N, CA, C and O atoms as a printed pandas DataFrame, in Angstrom:
     atom_number atom_name residue_name chain_id  residue_number  x_coord  y_coord  z_coord
0              1         N          MET        A               1  137.917  127.169   96.119
1              2        CA          MET        A               1  136.637  127.662   95.417
2              3         C          MET        A               1  135.774  126.781   94.848
3              4         O          MET        A               1  135.959  125.612   94.511
4              5         N          VAL        A               2  134.819  127.465   94.778
5              6        CA          VAL        A               2  133.375  126.392   94.281
6              7         C          VAL        A               2  132.635  127.343   92.844
7              8         O          VAL        A               2  132.280  128.502   92.628
8              9         N          ASN        A               3  132.689  125.935   92.045
9             10        CA          ASN        A               3  132.234  126.522   90.504
10            11         C          ASN        A               3  130.741  126.653   90.443
11            12         O          ASN        A               3  129.927  125.750   90.639
12            13         N          ARG        A               4  130.543  127.670   90.201
13            14        CA          ARG        A               4  128.806  127.184   89.789
14            15         C          ARG        A               4  128.624  126.924   88.183
15            16         O          ARG        A               4  129.405  127.324   87.319
16            17         N          HIS        A               5  127.721  126.354   88.020
17            18        CA          HIS        A               5  127.015  125.929   86.621
18            19         C          HIS        A               5  125.714  126.735   86.428
19            20         O          HIS        A               5  124.696  126.130   86.763
20            21         N          VAL        A               6  125.545  128.049   85.927
21            22        CA          VAL        A               6  124.530  128.427   85.662
22            23         C          VAL        A               6  123.879  127.989   84.505
23            24         O          VAL        A               6  124.351  127.949   83.369
24            25         N          THR        A               7  122.517  127.592   84.955
25            26        CA          THR        A               7  121.677  126.585   84.032
26            27         C          THR        A               7  120.420  127.972   83.309
27            28         O          THR        A               7  119.827  127.900   82.233
28            29         N          GLY        A               8  120.373  128.654   83.925
29            30        CA          GLY        A               8  119.179  129.981   83.520
30            31         C          GLY        A               8  117.806  129.455   83.615
31            32         O          GLY        A               8  116.873  129.959   82.990
32            33         N          ALA        A               9  117.661  128.257   84.539
33            34        CA          ALA        A               9  116.340  128.112   84.519
34            35         C          ALA        A               9  116.087  128.441   86.084
35            36         O          ALA        A               9  116.238  127.240   86.303
36            37         N          HIS        A              10  115.943  128.751   86.834
37            38        CA          HIS        A              10  116.008  130.054   88.258
38            39         C          HIS        A              10  114.562  129.213   88.936
39            40         O          HIS        A              10  113.842  129.885   89.674
40            41         N          TYR        A              11  114.193  127.801   88.669
41            42        CA          TYR        A              11  113.322  127.345   89.243
42            43         C          TYR        A              11  113.123  127.612   91.024
43            44         O          TYR        A              11  112.010  127.708   91.542
44            45         N          GLY        A              12  114.304  127.695   91.724
45            46        CA          GLY        A              12  114.207  127.599   92.669
46            47         C          GLY        A              12  113.302  128.705   93.682
47            48         O          GLY        A              12  112.477  128.391   94.540
48            49         N          LEU        A              13  113.713  130.002   93.309
49            50        CA          LEU        A              13  113.456  130.864   93.664
50            51         C          LEU        A              13  111.993  131.393   93.300
51            52         O          LEU        A              13  111.331  132.100   94.059
52            53         N          ARG        A              14  111.495  130.875   91.792
53            54        CA          ARG        A              14  110.222  131.409   91.226
54            55         C          ARG        A              14  109.193  130.467   91.768
55            56         O          ARG        A              14  107.998  130.758   91.749
56            57         N          ASP        A              15  109.784  129.002   92.395
57            58        CA          ASP        A              15  108.946  128.507   92.923
58            59         C          ASP        A              15  108.447  128.595   94.541
59            60         O          ASP        A              15  107.347  128.335   95.030
60            61         N          TRP        A              16  109.802  129.105   95.222
61            62        CA          TRP        A              16  109.483  129.394   96.474
62            63         C          TRP        A              16  108.615  130.357   96.799
63            64         O          TRP        A              16  107.926  130.385   97.818
64            65         N          LEU        A              17  108.646  131.219   95.859
65            66        CA          LEU        A              17  108.093  132.548   95.777
66            67         C          LEU        A              17  106.489  132.367   95.443
67            68         O          LEU        A              17  105.655  133.122   95.943
68            69         N          ALA        A              18  106.160  131.358   94.602
69            70        CA          ALA        A              18  104.943  131.245   94.413
70            71         C          ALA        A              18  104.374  130.013   95.496
71            72         O          ALA        A              18  103.194  129.665   95.483
72            73         N          GLN        A              19  105.285  129.479   96.328
73            74        CA          GLN        A              19  104.622  128.713   96.972
74            75         C          GLN        A              19  104.140  129.797   98.164
75            76         O          GLN        A              19  103.037  129.608   98.677
76            77         N          ARG        A              20  104.609  130.445   98.418
77            78        CA          ARG        A              20  104.329  131.686   99.512
78            79         C          ARG        A              20  103.145  132.559   99.237
79            80         O          ARG        A              20  102.358  132.888  100.124
80            81         N          ILE        A              21  103.019  132.985   97.783
81            82        CA          ILE        A              21  102.082  133.662   97.392
82            83         C          ILE        A              21  100.621  132.769   97.575
83            84         O          ILE        A              21   99.569  133.149   98.089
84            85         N          THR        A              22  100.915  131.600   97.037
85            86        CA          THR        A              22   99.605  130.659   97.159
86            87         C          THR        A              22   99.156  130.019   98.443
87            88         O          THR        A              22   98.227  129.238   98.651
88            89         N          ALA        A              23  100.106  130.580   99.301
89            90        CA          ALA        A              23   99.919  130.206  100.376
90            91         C          ALA        A              23   99.353  131.588  101.469
91            92         O          ALA        A              23   98.680  131.256  102.446
92            93         N          VAL        A              24   99.547  132.558  101.330
93            94        CA          VAL        A              24   99.075  133.317  101.767
94            95         C          VAL        A              24   97.456  133.636  100.891
95            96         O          VAL        A              24   96.618  134.324  101.473
96            97         N          ILE        A              25   97.172  133.098   99.558
97            98        CA          ILE        A              25   96.032  133.459   99.380
98            99         C          ILE        A              25   94.938  132.109   99.657
99           100         O          ILE        A              25   93.722  132.177   99.483
100          101         N          MET        A              26   95.736  130.815  100.157
101          102        CA          MET        A              26   94.826  130.286  100.713
102          103         C          MET        A              26   94.122  130.153  102.283
103          104         O          MET        A              26   93.174  129.619  102.858
104          105         N          ALA        A              27   95.281  131.024  102.528
105          106        CA          ALA        A              27   95.114  131.444  104.082
106          107         C          ALA        A              27   93.997  132.451  104.106
107          108         O          ALA        A              27   92.922  132.108  104.599
108          109         N          LEU        A              28   94.112  133.359  103.742
109          110        CA          LEU        A              28   93.145  134.731  103.299
110          111         C          LEU        A              28   91.884  133.883  103.148
111          112         O          LEU        A              28   91.128  133.773  104.113
112          113         N          TYR        A              29   91.591  133.221  101.877
113          114        CA          TYR        A              29   90.579  132.482  101.717
114          115         C          TYR        A              29   89.709  131.371  103.066
115          116         O          TYR        A              29   88.489  131.289  103.205
116          117         N          THR        A              30   90.726  130.660  103.875
117          118        CA          THR        A              30   90.325  129.948  104.400
118          119         C          THR        A              30   90.063  131.023  105.823
119          120         O          THR        A              30   89.354  130.614  106.742
120          121         N          PHE        A              31   90.690  132.372  105.883
121          122        CA          PHE        A              31   90.021  132.800  107.328
122          123         C          PHE        A              31   88.523  133.382  106.694
123          124         O          PHE        A              31   87.503  133.460  107.379
124          125         N          PHE        A              32   88.600  133.740  105.368
125          126        CA          PHE        A              32   87.550  134.259  105.404
126          127         C          PHE        A              32   85.906  133.600  104.901
127          128         O          PHE        A              32   84.826  134.187  104.834
128          129         N          ILE        A              33   86.281  132.104  104.589
129          130        CA          ILE        A              33   85.092  131.352  104.911
130          131         C          ILE        A              33   84.837  130.808  106.658
131          132         O          ILE        A              33   83.814  130.476  107.255
132          133         N          ILE        A              34   86.026  130.892  107.013
133          134        CA          ILE        A              34   85.466  130.694  108.723
134          135         C          ILE        A              34   85.409  131.770  109.253
135          136         O          ILE        A              34   85.776  131.772  110.428
136          137         N          GLY        A              35   84.956  133.084  108.670
137          138        CA          GLY        A              35   84.517  134.131  109.173
138          139         C          GLY        A              35   83.056  133.857  108.632
139          140         O          GLY        A              35   82.219  134.533  109.230
140          141         N          VAL        A              36   82.639  133.189  107.835
141          142        CA          VAL        A              36   81.518  133.540  107.087
142          143         C          VAL        A              36   80.342  132.308  107.848
143          144         O          VAL        A              36   79.148  132.322  108.148
144          145         N          ILE        A              37   81.602  131.197  107.940
145          146        CA          ILE        A              37   80.826  130.559  108.476
146          147         C          ILE        A              37   80.282  130.816  109.983
147          148         O          ILE        A              37   79.229  130.243  110.263
148          149         N          LEU        A              38   80.866  131.585  110.939
149          150        CA          LEU        A              38   80.832  131.700  112.181
150          151         C          LEU        A              38   79.796  133.206  112.506
151          152         O          LEU        A              38   79.260  133.502  113.574
152          153         N          ALA        A              39   79.768  133.780  111.524
153          154        CA          ALA        A              39   78.706  134.939  111.003
154          155         C          ALA        A              39   77.314  134.516  110.862
155          156         O          ALA        A              39   76.320  135.065  111.337
156          157         N          GLY        A              40   77.401  133.191  109.960
157          158        CA          GLY        A              40   76.038  132.819  109.714
158          159         C          GLY        A              40   75.722  131.486  110.320
159          160         O          GLY        A              40   74.796  130.863  109.800
160          161         N          ALA        A              41   76.217  131.064  111.127
161          162        CA          ALA        A              41   75.870  129.548  112.079
162          163         C          ALA        A              41   74.697  129.622  112.348
163          164         O          ALA        A              41   74.400  130.630  112.990
164          165         N          PRO        A              42   73.938  128.982  112.123
165          166        CA          PRO        A              42   74.223  127.716  111.468
166          167         C          PRO        A              42   73.405  127.605  110.381
167          168         O          PRO        A              42   72.279  128.050  110.156
168          169         N          PHE        A              43   74.731  126.434  109.268
169          170        CA          PHE        A              43   74.369  126.736  107.965
170          171         C          PHE        A              43   73.751  125.899  107.605
171          172         O          PHE        A              43   73.750  124.993  108.438
172          173         N          ASP        A              44   73.001  125.616  106.489
173          174        CA          ASP        A              44   72.070  124.843  105.889
174          175         C          ASP        A              44   72.444  124.504  104.322
175          176         O          ASP        A              44   73.566  124.922  104.038
176          177         N          TYR        A              45   71.760  123.839  103.233
177          178        CA          TYR        A              45   72.148  123.480  102.341
178          179         C          TYR        A              45   71.441  124.862  101.486
179          180         O          TYR        A              45   72.324  125.447  100.859
180          181         N          ALA        A              46   70.591  125.260  101.385
181          182        CA          ALA        A              46   70.015  126.601  100.941
182          183         C          ALA        A              46   70.987  127.408  101.389
183          184         O          ALA        A              46   71.231  128.180  100.462
184          185         N          LYS        A              47   71.976  127.756  102.712
185          186        CA          LYS        A              47   72.545  128.939  102.726
186          187         C          LYS        A              47   74.124  128.746  102.069
187          188         O          LYS        A              47   74.914  129.678  101.919
188          189         N          TRP        A              48   74.366  127.440  101.746
189          190        CA          TRP        A              48   75.773  127.303  101.087
190          191         C          TRP        A              48   75.066  127.455   99.663
191          192         O          TRP        A              48   75.801  128.012   98.848
192          193         N          LYS        A              49   74.097  127.175   99.285
193          194        CA          LYS        A              49   73.954  127.266   97.788
194          195         C          LYS        A              49   73.733  128.706   97.820
195          196         O          LYS        A              49   74.396  129.195   96.906
196          197         N          GLY        A              50   73.155  129.522   98.404
197          198        CA          GLY        A              50   73.320  130.791   98.193
198          199         C          GLY        A              50   74.137  131.498   98.153
199          200         O          GLY        A              50   74.203  132.344   97.261
200          201         N          LEU        A              51   75.205  131.362   99.292
201          202        CA          LEU        A              51   76.970  131.131   99.320
202          203         C          LEU        A              51   77.291  131.223   98.026
203          204         O          LEU        A              51   77.396  132.248   97.353
204          205         N          PHE        A              52   77.413  130.313   97.764
205          206        CA          PHE        A              52   78.269  129.886   96.046
206          207         C          PHE        A              52   77.444  130.207   94.838
207          208         O          PHE        A              52   77.885  129.869   93.740
208          209         N          ALA        A              53   76.018  130.971   94.942
209          210        CA          ALA        A              53   75.808  131.403   93.453
210          211         C          ALA        A              53   75.988  132.722   93.264
211          212         O          ALA        A              53   75.198  133.292   92.511
212          213         N          SER        A              54   77.106  133.518   93.931
213          214        CA          SER        A              54   77.444  134.469   93.237
214          215         C          SER        A              54   79.018  134.010   92.787
215          216         O          SER        A              54   79.870  133.280   93.294
216          217         N          ASN        A              55   78.933  134.859   91.529
217          218        CA          ASN        A              55   80.185  134.612   90.676
218          219         C          ASN        A              55   81.794  135.027   91.383
219          220         O          ASN        A              55   82.880  134.600   90.993
220          221         N          ILE        A              56   81.591  135.776   92.276
221          222        CA          ILE        A              56   82.600  136.209   92.727
222          223         C          ILE        A              56   83.122  135.569   93.824
223          224         O          ILE        A              56   84.312  135.773   94.062
224          225         N          MET        A              57   82.352  134.669   94.714
225          226        CA          MET        A              57   82.479  133.474   95.257
226          227         C          MET        A              57   83.277  132.385   94.500
227          228         O          MET        A              57   84.340  131.853   94.821
228          229         N          ARG        A              58   82.353  132.156   93.219
229          230        CA          ARG        A              58   82.679  131.144   92.339
230          231         C          ARG        A              58   84.151  131.419   92.341
231          232         O          ARG        A              58   85.026  130.683   92.798
232          233         N          ILE        A              59   84.303  132.619   91.747
233          234        CA          ILE        A              59   85.957  132.717   91.624
234          235         C          ILE        A              59   86.901  132.638   92.408
235          236         O          ILE        A              59   87.902  131.957   92.180
236          237         N          SER        A              60   86.729  133.284   93.383
237          238        CA          SER        A              60   87.728  132.961   94.558
238          239         C          SER        A              60   88.026  131.668   95.295
239          240         O          SER        A              60   89.063  131.314   95.857
240          241         N          THR        A              61   86.481  130.851   95.107
241          242        CA          THR        A              61   86.951  129.241   95.329
242          243         C          THR        A              61   87.540  128.785   94.440
243          244         O          THR        A              61   88.301  127.901   94.833
244          245         N          LEU        A              62   87.589  129.038   92.840
245          246        CA          LEU        A              62   88.407  128.518   91.912
246          247         C          LEU        A              62   89.598  128.873   92.248
247          248         O          LEU        A              62   90.543  128.086   92.308
248          249         N          MET        A              63   89.677  130.441   92.570
249          250        CA          MET        A              63   91.112  130.657   92.935
250          251         C          MET        A              63   91.952  129.805   94.008
251          252         O          MET        A              63   93.040  129.247   93.863
252          253         N          PHE        A              64   91.155  129.872   95.068
253          254        CA          PHE        A              64   91.603  128.753   95.953
254          255         C          PHE        A              64   92.418  127.574   95.746
255          256         O          PHE        A              64   93.510  127.133   96.107
256          257         N          PHE        A              65   91.337  127.213   94.942
257          258        CA          PHE        A              65   91.787  125.453   94.387
258          259         C          PHE        A              65   92.486  125.395   93.575
259          260         O          PHE        A              65   92.886  124.280   93.242
260          261         N          LEU        A              66   92.962  126.600   92.871
261          262        CA          LEU        A              66   93.709  126.367   91.999
262          263         C          LEU        A              66   95.278  126.760   92.787
263          264         O          LEU        A              66   96.387  126.379   92.415
264          265         N          CYS        A              67   95.022  127.440   93.707
265          266        CA          CYS        A              67   96.498  127.500   94.416
266          267         C          CYS        A              67   96.523  126.384   95.413
267          268         O          CYS        A              67   97.647  125.999   95.736
268          269         N          VAL        A              68   95.656  125.888   95.874
269          270        CA          VAL        A              68   96.112  124.664   96.416
270          271         C          VAL        A              68   96.647  123.523   95.472
271          272         O          VAL        A              68   97.457  122.700   95.899
272          273         N          PHE        A              69   96.111  123.486   94.000
273          274        CA          PHE        A              69   96.756  122.788   93.459
274          275         C          PHE        A              69   98.117  123.044   92.814
275          276         O          PHE        A              69   98.784  122.082   92.434
276          277         N          TYR        A              70   98.511  124.157   92.689
277          278        CA          TYR        A              70  100.059  124.694   91.876
278          279         C          TYR        A              70  100.829  124.353   93.140
279          280         O          TYR        A              70  101.938  123.834   93.011
280          281         N          HIS        A              71  100.111  124.713   94.917
281          282        CA          HIS        A              71  101.420  124.619   95.958
282          283         C          HIS        A              71  101.623  123.377   95.904
283          284         O          HIS        A              71  102.785  122.982   95.817
284          285         N          ALA        A              72  100.520  122.434   95.945
285          286        CA          ALA        A              72  100.882  120.608   95.921
286          287         C          ALA        A              72  101.738  120.345   95.060
287          288         O          ALA        A              72  102.733  119.675   95.336
288          289         N          TRP        A              73  101.415  120.999   93.436
289          290        CA          TRP        A              73  102.451  120.188   92.294
290          291         C          TRP        A              73  103.819  120.648   93.069
291          292         O          TRP        A              73  104.554  119.810   93.591
292          293         N          VAL        A              74  104.084  121.996   93.097
293          294        CA          VAL        A              74  105.613  122.524   93.514
294          295         C          VAL        A              74  106.223  121.498   94.741
295          296         O          VAL        A              74  107.394  121.125   94.820
296          297         N          GLY        A              75  105.485  121.264   95.362
297          298        CA          GLY        A              75  105.727  120.474   96.713
298          299         C          GLY        A              75  106.193  119.226   96.337
299          300         O          GLY        A              75  107.385  119.031   96.572
300          301         N          VAL        A              76  105.461  118.173   95.724
301          302        CA          VAL        A              76  105.275  116.885   95.098
302          303         C          VAL        A              76  106.345  116.985   94.338
303          304         O          VAL        A              76  107.143  116.048   94.333
304          305         N          ARG        A              77  106.514  117.831   93.758
305          306        CA          ARG        A              77  107.481  117.823   92.357
306          307         C          ARG        A              77  109.145  118.189   93.009
307          308         O          ARG        A              77  110.232  118.122   92.436
308          309         N          ASP        A              78  108.918  118.453   93.938
309          310        CA          ASP        A              78  110.336  118.904   94.620
310          311         C          ASP        A              78  110.867  117.649   95.140
311          312         O          ASP        A              78  112.050  117.313   95.083
312          313         N          ILE        A              79  109.500  116.692   95.870
313          314        CA          ILE        A              79  110.046  115.796   96.847
314          315         C          ILE        A              79  110.447  114.631   95.686
315          316         O          ILE        A              79  111.277  113.755   95.927
316          317         N          PHE        A              80  109.934  114.713   94.749
317          318        CA          PHE        A              80  110.152  113.633   93.659
318          319         C          PHE        A              80  111.758  113.590   93.347
319          320         O          PHE        A              80  112.554  112.666   93.513
320          321         N          MET        A              81  111.986  115.102   92.762
321          322        CA          MET        A              81  113.380  115.582   92.613
322          323         C          MET        A              81  114.257  114.992   93.625
323          324         O          MET        A              81  115.055  114.097   93.347
324          325         N          ASP        A              82  114.113  115.500   94.828
325          326        CA          ASP        A              82  114.851  114.784   96.231
326          327         C          ASP        A              82  115.026  113.587   96.362
327          328         O          ASP        A              82  116.166  113.393   96.784
328          329         N          TYR        A              83  114.356  112.476   96.182
329          330        CA          TYR        A              83  114.357  111.696   96.720
330          331         C          TYR        A              83  114.169  110.310   95.276
331          332         O          TYR        A              83  114.560  109.145   95.342
332          333         N          ILE        A              84  113.517  110.934   94.211
333          334        CA          ILE        A              84  113.418  109.463   93.278
334          335         C          ILE        A              84  114.386  109.851   92.294
335          336         O          ILE        A              84  114.312  110.790   91.501
336          337         N          LYS        A              85  115.396  108.926   92.459
337          338        CA          LYS        A              85  116.660  109.215   91.561
338          339         C          LYS        A              85  116.256  108.401   90.306
339          340         O          LYS        A              85  116.400  109.071   89.284
340          341         N          PRO        A              86  115.764  107.077   90.078
341          342        CA          PRO        A              86  115.567  106.837   88.417
342          343         C          PRO        A              86  114.891  108.047   87.861
343          344         O          PRO        A              86  113.994  108.629   88.472
344          345         N          THR        A              87  115.406  108.473   86.507
345          346        CA          THR        A              87  114.581  109.751   85.810
346          347         C          THR        A              87  113.402  108.768   85.378
347          348         O          THR        A              87  112.477  109.555   85.178
348          349         N          GLY        A              88  113.002  107.701   85.165
349          350        CA          GLY        A              88  112.186  107.146   83.982
350          351         C          GLY        A              88  110.994  107.333   85.362
351          352         O          GLY        A              88  110.143  108.222   85.370
352          353         N          VAL        A              89  111.145  106.400   86.361
353          354        CA          VAL        A              89  110.379  106.068   87.805
354          355         C          VAL        A              89  109.437  108.088   88.083
355          356         O          VAL        A              89  108.285  108.465   88.299
356          357         N          ARG        A              90  110.533  108.655   87.931
357          358        CA          ARG        A              90  110.341  110.231   88.791
358          359         C          ARG        A              90  109.467  110.559   87.517
359          360         O          ARG        A              90  108.247  110.497   87.674
360          361         N          LEU        A              91  110.071  110.984   85.980
361          362        CA          LEU        A              91  109.014  111.245   85.367
362          363         C          LEU        A              91  107.517  110.789   85.270
363          364         O          LEU        A              91  106.668  111.663   85.092
364          365         N          GLY        A              92  107.081  109.272   85.393
365          366        CA          GLY        A              92  106.089  108.815   85.449
366          367         C          GLY        A              92  105.217  109.110   86.663
367          368         O          GLY        A              92  103.996  109.061   86.514
368          369         N          LEU        A              93  105.844  109.475   88.104
369          370        CA          LEU        A              93  105.337  109.879   88.868
370          371         C          LEU        A              93  104.992  111.050   88.946
371          372         O          LEU        A              93  104.044  111.177   89.720
372          373         N          GLN        A              94  105.416  112.218   88.377
373          374        CA          GLN        A              94  105.201  113.427   88.119
374          375         C          GLN        A              94  103.971  113.457   86.645
375          376         O          GLN        A              94  103.195  114.413   86.619
376          377         N          VAL        A              95  103.916  112.824   85.967
377          378        CA          VAL        A              95  103.229  112.941   84.695
378          379         C          VAL        A              95  101.820  112.252   85.480
379          380         O          VAL        A              95  100.825  112.815   85.025
380          381         N          LEU        A              96  101.445  111.192   86.532
381          382        CA          LEU        A              96  100.371  110.577   87.289
382          383         C          LEU        A              96  100.123  112.124   87.778
383          384         O          LEU        A              96   99.337  112.742   87.059
384          385         N          VAL        A              97  100.584  112.731   88.713
385          386        CA          VAL        A              97  100.495  113.969   89.645
386          387         C          VAL        A              97   99.811  115.011   88.735
387          388         O          VAL        A              97   98.769  115.558   89.096
388          389         N          ILE        A              98  100.531  115.343   87.294
389          390        CA          ILE        A              98   99.970  116.317   86.573
390          391         C          ILE        A              98   98.343  116.131   86.290
391          392         O          ILE        A              98   97.402  116.924   86.320
392          393         N          VAL        A              99   98.454  114.685   85.998
393          394        CA          VAL        A              99   96.958  114.262   85.218
394          395         C          VAL        A              99   96.193  114.447   86.040
395          396         O          VAL        A              99   95.086  114.835   85.668
396          397         N          ALA        A             100   96.470  114.226   87.735
397          398        CA          ALA        A             100   95.529  114.027   88.806
398          399         C          ALA        A             100   95.190  115.506   88.758
399          400         O          ALA        A             100   94.010  115.836   88.634
400          401         N          LEU        A             101   96.076  116.345   88.840
401          402        CA          LEU        A             101   95.570  117.361   89.333
402          403         C          LEU        A             101   95.055  118.451   88.188
403          404         O          LEU        A             101   94.285  119.367   88.477
404          405         N          VAL        A             102   95.580  118.233   86.848
405          406        CA          VAL        A             102   94.356  118.510   85.886
406          407         C          VAL        A             102   92.848  118.267   86.243
407          408         O          VAL        A             102   91.936  119.078   86.081
408          409         N          ALA        A             103   92.760  117.088   86.723
409          410        CA          ALA        A             103   91.414  115.955   86.911
410          411         C          ALA        A             103   90.714  116.958   87.636
411          412         O          ALA        A             103   89.642  117.425   87.253
412          413         N          TYR        A             104   91.313  117.304   88.697
413          414        CA          TYR        A             104   90.847  117.782   89.904
414          415         C          TYR        A             104   90.536  119.425   89.516
415          416         O          TYR        A             104   89.478  119.815   90.009
416          417         N          THR        A             105   90.935  119.978   89.084
417          418        CA          THR        A             105   91.072  121.322   88.710
418          419         C          THR        A             105   89.614  121.126   87.631
419          420         O          THR        A             105   88.628  121.738   88.042
420          421         N          ILE        A             106   89.436  120.384   86.402
421          422        CA          ILE        A             106   88.132  120.230   85.879
422          423         C          ILE        A             106   86.878  120.022   86.565
423          424         O          ILE        A             106   85.795  120.569   86.355
424          425         N          TRP        A             107   87.329  118.777   87.777
425          426        CA          TRP        A             107   86.131  118.652   88.644
426          427         C          TRP        A             107   85.255  120.012   89.470
427          428         O          TRP        A             107   84.113  120.416   89.690
428          429         N          SER        A             108   87.204  120.468   89.811
429          430        CA          SER        A             108   86.452  121.643   90.531
430          431         C          SER        A             108   85.008  122.762   90.321
431          432         O          SER        A             108   84.030  123.143   90.964
432          433         N          VAL        A             109   85.915  123.036   88.414
433          434        CA          VAL        A             109   85.252  123.625   87.411
434          435         C          VAL        A             109   83.513  123.149   87.567
435          436         O          VAL        A             109   82.667  123.938   87.989
436          437         N          SER        A             110   83.242  121.922   87.202
437          438        CA          SER        A             110   82.157  121.466   87.397
438          439         C          SER        A             110   81.846  121.318   88.270
439          440         O          SER        A             110   80.695  120.888   88.184
440          441         N          ILE        A             111   82.257  121.424   89.607
441          442        CA          ILE        A             111   81.239  121.487   90.789
442          443         C          ILE        A             111   81.065  123.135   90.786
443          444         O          ILE        A             111   79.903  123.491   90.590
444          445         N          LEU        A             112   81.857  124.007   90.938
445          446        CA          LEU        A             112   81.544  125.114   91.370
446          447         C          LEU        A             112   80.382  126.116   90.219
447          448         O          LEU        A             112   79.668  127.042   90.605
448          449         N          TRP        A             113   80.484  125.568   88.697
449          450        CA          TRP        A             113   79.607  125.914   87.642
450          451         C          TRP        A             113   78.734  125.076   87.382
451          452         O          TRP        A             113   77.755  125.630   86.882
452          453         N          GLY        A             114   78.618  123.975   87.485
453          454        CA          GLY        A             114   77.785  122.760   87.050
454          455         C          GLY        A             114   76.404  122.840   87.583
455          456         O          GLY        A             114   76.026  123.874   88.133
456          457         N          ALA        A             115   75.695  121.899   87.463
457          458        CA          ALA        A             115   74.417  122.291   87.470
458          459         C          ALA        A             115   73.919  121.808   88.985
459          460         O          ALA        A             115   72.761  122.014   89.349
C-alpha cells in the first residue's frame, strides 16, 4: 500500500492546466498574425506601425507575451526542480529566470506603448 502525503500545494494540476491554456492562446495569436501577414503582404514598416497602433492589438500582443513568459516559467521551473538537486543552486537559477522574465515583460510593455 502506498501512503500519500498531501501537502495542499497542488502545483501540478494548476500549472499543467496553465501551460495548456497559455499554449492555446499563443497558438490563436500566432494563427491570427499569420493570417494578417498573408492577407496584407507585402508588409512594410508603415503597415506594421499601423497594425500595432490600435490598443486592442497592443493588448493582445502583450497577452501573448505574458503567456509566453508564464509558459516558459512553468517549464523552466519544472526542469530545474527535476534535474538540479542542490537547493541553493536551484533557487539561484530560479531567481535569475524570474528576474529575466520580469525584465522581458517590462521591455515588451515599453516596446508596445513606447515612443
